[in-house]
Structures are given as structure tokens and as C-alpha cells.
Amino acid sequence: MKPAQIQDMFARLQALNPAPTTELEYTTPYELLVAVALSAQSTDVGVNKATRKLFPIANTPRQIAALGVEGLKPYIATIGLFNTKAANVVALSQQLLELHGGEVPRDRAALEALPGVGRKTANVVLNTAFGEPTIAVDTHIFRVSNRTGLAPGKDVLAVEHKLLKVVPDAYLQDAHHWLILHGRYVCKARKPDCPHCAIRDLCRFPDKTPGEPDPVAA
């Protein structure tokens, strides 16, 4: 995409959703960190169902650490890979208590040093909890970036670096959420809903699904 097209793309996404945010439910940076850690290879809907039961009982590092791995498992047993995730969430909670006074650090290196926290999770926390202009490239963003021609890349890190270069500064803070939501609900993996896509005319995807575009979206 050319710079003018990218500007147009994000202007349209902003018009449709002026204040985008994560669909994970949270009230503190720690709750967000736990929710994102639980969301790997799981849906936000599934994570929210689990945390609605968990957070009223334990929603601080000290409370989760006190639950322990076996105490945490029943709350998250409906989530994929819950055994590993329970171990990681308890371990990261203990590390927050030991190294950060029980607070979630606003620092990439410190976040990525936590058990079970990779670059994507750190980016989500930095962006959503602390307002940093980061972009966490998940499968949705990777697909949208490549499919549309916005920021093609062979791996998530390449796409992240490209996005940080091409997304206009005015849209960088919210770009992460716009792209995820677009990939989740419109530019879907198996059958993108091209007829109702607000950026259909800008997109470089050669195999658009047929149909007349929605007059409002177009």
C-alpha cells in the first residue's frame, strides 16, 4: 500500500470504531497481564468466562501466588494448555512480588523476563495498560498485514517492524486493536467478508470473496 492509502485505511477504521480496545476483560494491568497470558491459542470469549470466576477470588499477584498451581487450575481448566498456563501465571506472580513489588513493570525487558510472557504479550500490556504505541502481531494482524498489502512480512517480527514504520503516528496507538478486530470479524482466515469490508478498494488481496460491497462500508 502507498502512504496515502494507508492513511485512508486507518481513517476509515477509526471512523467505524473511534475508541477500540481489547475484548479481554480487565480492570488493572495485572489482570490484563494474566488474561493475555491465558489467551494464547485460546479465544478472548473463553478467557473472559474463566477470569469472571477467577478475578473475584484472586486478582493480585499475592492472591494468585497463594492459590498456587493446583488452586488456580480449576478456574482455568476450560482454557487450552491450562496446566502450563497455571504454572506460568503463578510463577510470574511470584516474580512480580519478588522483583517488582507486586506491580506490573512498564518495561519490555522486565515483562519478557516473566515466565510465559513473550514479545506479543508484552506489547499488548505496554499498549493497552500503559498507552505505549506498540503493535502486538497475532495471527489476525499477521494475516491482515500480508493479505491487504499493508505490511507484508515472512514472520511476526518482520510484520511488527514494518507496521511501526508505515502506520501514521496519529493512528499508531490504536492500530493494534483496529487490525485485530478487522481480522477477527471481517478479514477472516477462511472466508474474508470482502463485500462488507470498509477498505476493500484499498486492499491488494487478489482472491476477494464475491458480492456487492455494502454502500455504507464502501
PDB file of N, CA and C in Angstrom, residues 47-89:
ATOM      1  N   VAL A  47     -11.414 -16.983  27.608  1.00  0.00           N
ATOM      2  CA  VAL A  47     -10.630 -16.423  28.714  1.00  0.00           C
ATOM      3  C   VAL A  47     -11.520 -15.601  29.636  1.00  0.00           C
ATOM      4  N   ASN A  48     -12.399 -14.797  29.060  1.00  0.00           N
ATOM      5  CA  ASN A  48     -13.289 -13.968  29.882  1.00  0.00           C
ATOM      6  C   ASN A  48     -14.195 -14.821  30.769  1.00  0.00           C
ATOM      7  N   LYS A  49     -14.675 -15.940  30.257  1.00  0.00           N
ATOM      8  CA  LYS A  49     -15.513 -16.821  31.066  1.00  0.00           C
ATOM      9  C   LYS A  49     -14.748 -17.328  32.282  1.00  0.00           C
ATOM     10  N   ALA A  50     -13.468 -17.632  32.077  1.00  0.00           N
ATOM     11  CA  ALA A  50     -12.643 -18.129  33.181  1.00  0.00           C
ATOM     12  C   ALA A  50     -12.305 -17.021  34.180  1.00  0.00           C
ATOM     13  N   THR A  51     -11.912 -15.859  33.672  1.00  0.00           N
ATOM     14  CA  THR A  51     -11.487 -14.796  34.590  1.00  0.00           C
ATOM     15  C   THR A  51     -12.653 -14.172  35.352  1.00  0.00           C
ATOM     16  N   ARG A  52     -13.869 -14.300  34.813  1.00  0.00           N
ATOM     17  CA  ARG A  52     -15.037 -13.818  35.569  1.00  0.00           C
ATOM     18  C   ARG A  52     -15.219 -14.608  36.857  1.00  0.00           C
ATOM     19  N   LYS A  53     -14.744 -15.839  36.859  1.00  0.00           N
ATOM     20  CA  LYS A  53     -14.797 -16.659  38.073  1.00  0.00           C
ATOM     21  C   LYS A  53     -13.538 -16.469  38.923  1.00  0.00           C
ATOM     22  N   LEU A  54     -12.411 -16.314  38.242  1.00  0.00           N
ATOM     23  CA  LEU A  54     -11.136 -16.209  38.947  1.00  0.00           C
ATOM     24  C   LEU A  54     -10.930 -14.878  39.639  1.00  0.00           C
ATOM     25  N   PHE A  55     -11.101 -13.765  38.916  1.00  0.00           N
ATOM     26  CA  PHE A  55     -10.718 -12.459  39.447  1.00  0.00           C
ATOM     27  C   PHE A  55     -11.479 -12.033  40.699  1.00  0.00           C
ATOM     28  N   PRO A  56     -12.757 -12.389  40.875  1.00  0.00           N
ATOM     29  CA  PRO A  56     -13.413 -12.042  42.148  1.00  0.00           C
ATOM     30  C   PRO A  56     -12.793 -12.763  43.350  1.00  0.00           C
ATOM     31  N   ILE A  57     -12.105 -13.870  43.083  1.00  0.00           N
ATOM     32  CA  ILE A  57     -11.464 -14.636  44.155  1.00  0.00           C
ATOM     33  C   ILE A  57      -9.999 -14.236  44.321  1.00  0.00           C
ATOM     34  N   ALA A  58      -9.314 -14.068  43.196  1.00  0.00           N
ATOM     35  CA  ALA A  58      -7.881 -13.744  43.230  1.00  0.00           C
ATOM     36  C   ALA A  58      -7.534 -12.906  42.013  1.00  0.00           C
ATOM     37  N   ASN A  59      -7.127 -11.656  42.238  1.00  0.00           N
ATOM     38  CA  ASN A  59      -6.786 -10.778  41.110  1.00  0.00           C
ATOM     39  C   ASN A  59      -5.559  -9.915  41.402  1.00  0.00           C
ATOM     40  N   THR A  60      -4.713 -10.376  42.317  1.00  0.00           N
ATOM     41  CA  THR A  60      -3.434  -9.713  42.586  1.00  0.00           C
ATOM     42  C   THR A  60      -2.338 -10.771  42.572  1.00  0.00           C
ATOM     43  N   PRO A  61      -1.090 -10.368  42.372  1.00  0.00           N
ATOM     44  CA  PRO A  61      -0.002 -11.348  42.392  1.00  0.00           C
ATOM     45  C   PRO A  61       0.043 -12.150  43.690  1.00  0.00           C
ATOM     46  N   ARG A  62      -0.177 -11.488  44.797  1.00  0.00           N
ATOM     47  CA  ARG A  62      -0.120 -12.192  46.084  1.00  0.00           C
ATOM     48  C   ARG A  62      -1.240 -13.231  46.200  1.00  0.00           C
ATOM     49  N   GLN A  63      -2.434 -12.880  45.756  1.00  0.00           N
ATOM     50  CA  GLN A  63      -3.565 -13.805  45.841  1.00  0.00           C
ATOM     51  C   GLN A  63      -3.395 -15.002  44.902  1.00  0.00           C
ATOM     52  N   ILE A  64      -2.893 -14.749  43.697  1.00  0.00           N
ATOM     53  CA  ILE A  64      -2.679 -15.839  42.748  1.00  0.00           C
ATOM     54  C   ILE A  64      -1.552 -16.744  43.236  1.00  0.00           C
ATOM     55  N   ALA A  65      -0.487 -16.144  43.745  1.00  0.00           N
ATOM     56  CA  ALA A  65       0.620 -16.940  44.280  1.00  0.00           C
ATOM     57  C   ALA A  65       0.146 -17.800  45.443  1.00  0.00           C
ATOM     58  N   ALA A  66      -0.752 -17.255  46.262  1.00  0.00           N
ATOM     59  CA  ALA A  66      -1.282 -18.008  47.400  1.00  0.00           C
ATOM     60  C   ALA A  66      -2.149 -19.173  46.939  1.00  0.00           C
ATOM     61  N   LEU A  67      -2.883 -18.984  45.828  1.00  0.00           N
ATOM     62  CA  LEU A  67      -3.670 -20.087  45.280  1.00  0.00           C
ATOM     63  C   LEU A  67      -2.773 -21.258  44.902  1.00  0.00           C
ATOM     64  N   GLY A  68      -1.631 -20.942  44.312  1.00  0.00           N
ATOM     65  CA  GLY A  68      -0.733 -21.989  43.837  1.00  0.00           C
ATOM     66  C   GLY A  68      -1.247 -22.609  42.550  1.00  0.00           C
ATOM     67  N   VAL A  69      -0.429 -23.426  41.942  1.00  0.00           N
ATOM     68  CA  VAL A  69      -0.776 -24.018  40.651  1.00  0.00           C
ATOM     69  C   VAL A  69      -2.027 -24.886  40.762  1.00  0.00           C
ATOM     70  N   GLU A  70      -2.076 -25.740  41.747  1.00  0.00           N
ATOM     71  CA  GLU A  70      -3.224 -26.639  41.872  1.00  0.00           C
ATOM     72  C   GLU A  70      -4.494 -25.880  42.233  1.00  0.00           C
ATOM     73  N   GLY A  71      -4.354 -24.782  42.973  1.00  0.00           N
ATOM     74  CA  GLY A  71      -5.519 -23.981  43.320  1.00  0.00           C
ATOM     75  C   GLY A  71      -6.035 -23.152  42.157  1.00  0.00           C
ATOM     76  N   LEU A  72      -5.128 -22.797  41.237  1.00  0.00           N
ATOM     77  CA  LEU A  72      -5.508 -21.993  40.078  1.00  0.00           C
ATOM     78  C   LEU A  72      -6.155 -22.836  38.982  1.00  0.00           C
ATOM     79  N   LYS A  73      -5.710 -24.047  38.827  1.00  0.00           N
ATOM     80  CA  LYS A  73      -6.166 -24.885  37.706  1.00  0.00           C
ATOM     81  C   LYS A  73      -7.681 -24.989  37.560  1.00  0.00           C
ATOM     82  N   PRO A  74      -8.432 -25.196  38.635  1.00  0.00           N
ATOM     83  CA  PRO A  74      -9.886 -25.350  38.445  1.00  0.00           C
ATOM     84  C   PRO A  74     -10.559 -24.138  37.810  1.00  0.00           C
ATOM     85  N   TYR A  75     -10.001 -22.957  38.027  1.00  0.00           N
ATOM     86  CA  TYR A  75     -10.592 -21.743  37.468  1.00  0.00           C
ATOM     87  C   TYR A  75     -10.349 -21.613  35.972  1.00  0.00           C
ATOM     88  N   ILE A  76      -9.247 -22.195  35.491  1.00  0.00           N
ATOM     89  CA  ILE A  76      -8.868 -22.016  34.088  1.00  0.00           C
ATOM     90  C   ILE A  76      -8.883 -23.328  33.312  1.00  0.00           C
ATOM     91  N   ALA A  77      -9.493 -24.366  33.873  1.00  0.00           N
ATOM     92  CA  ALA A  77      -9.460 -25.702  33.263  1.00  0.00           C
ATOM     93  C   ALA A  77     -10.162 -25.760  31.915  1.00  0.00           C
ATOM     94  N   THR A  78     -11.018 -24.791  31.632  1.00  0.00           N
ATOM     95  CA  THR A  78     -11.726 -24.776  30.341  1.00  0.00           C
ATOM     96  C   THR A  78     -10.878 -24.151  29.238  1.00  0.00           C
ATOM     97  N   ILE A  79      -9.724 -23.618  29.578  1.00  0.00           N
ATOM     98  CA  ILE A  79      -8.848 -22.959  28.615  1.00  0.00           C
ATOM     99  C   ILE A  79      -7.779 -23.939  28.136  1.00  0.00           C
ATOM    100  N   GLY A  80      -7.448 -23.887  26.865  1.00  0.00           N
ATOM    101  CA  GLY A  80      -6.415 -24.752  26.325  1.00  0.00           C
ATOM    102  C   GLY A  80      -5.072 -24.552  27.011  1.00  0.00           C
ATOM    103  N   LEU A  81      -4.327 -25.638  27.151  1.00  0.00           N
ATOM    104  CA  LEU A  81      -2.986 -25.615  27.759  1.00  0.00           C
ATOM    105  C   LEU A  81      -3.022 -25.084  29.194  1.00  0.00           C
ATOM    106  N   PHE A  82      -4.110 -25.389  29.926  1.00  0.00           N
ATOM    107  CA  PHE A  82      -4.286 -24.770  31.240  1.00  0.00           C
ATOM    108  C   PHE A  82      -3.231 -25.204  32.249  1.00  0.00           C
ATOM    109  N   ASN A  83      -2.676 -26.405  32.106  1.00  0.00           N
ATOM    110  CA  ASN A  83      -1.645 -26.849  33.050  1.00  0.00           C
ATOM    111  C   ASN A  83      -0.404 -25.965  32.965  1.00  0.00           C
ATOM    112  N   THR A  84       0.050 -25.761  31.745  1.00  0.00           N
ATOM    113  CA  THR A  84       1.232 -24.914  31.531  1.00  0.00           C
ATOM    114  C   THR A  84       0.935 -23.467  31.913  1.00  0.00           C
ATOM    115  N   LYS A  85      -0.238 -22.985  31.541  1.00  0.00           N
ATOM    116  CA  LYS A  85      -0.603 -21.599  31.841  1.00  0.00           C
ATOM    117  C   LYS A  85      -0.727 -21.366  33.337  1.00  0.00           C
ATOM    118  N   ALA A  86      -1.259 -22.323  34.067  1.00  0.00           N
ATOM    119  CA  ALA A  86      -1.364 -22.181  35.514  1.00  0.00           C
ATOM    120  C   ALA A  86       0.022 -22.052  36.143  1.00  0.00           C
ATOM    121  N   ALA A  87       0.950 -22.888  35.694  1.00  0.00           N
ATOM    122  CA  ALA A  87       2.317 -22.826  36.217  1.00  0.00           C
ATOM    123  C   ALA A  87       2.961 -21.478  35.907  1.00  0.00           C
ATOM    124  N   ASN A  88       2.747 -20.992  34.683  1.00  0.00           N
ATOM    125  CA  ASN A  88       3.342 -19.713  34.291  1.00  0.00           C
ATOM    126  C   ASN A  88       2.741 -18.539  35.062  1.00  0.00           C
ATOM    127  N   VAL A  89       1.419 -18.526  35.211  1.00  0.00           N
ATOM    128  CA  VAL A  89       0.761 -17.404  35.888  1.00  0.00           C
ATOM    129  C   VAL A  89       1.175 -17.343  37.356  1.00  0.00           C
TER     130      VAL A  89
END
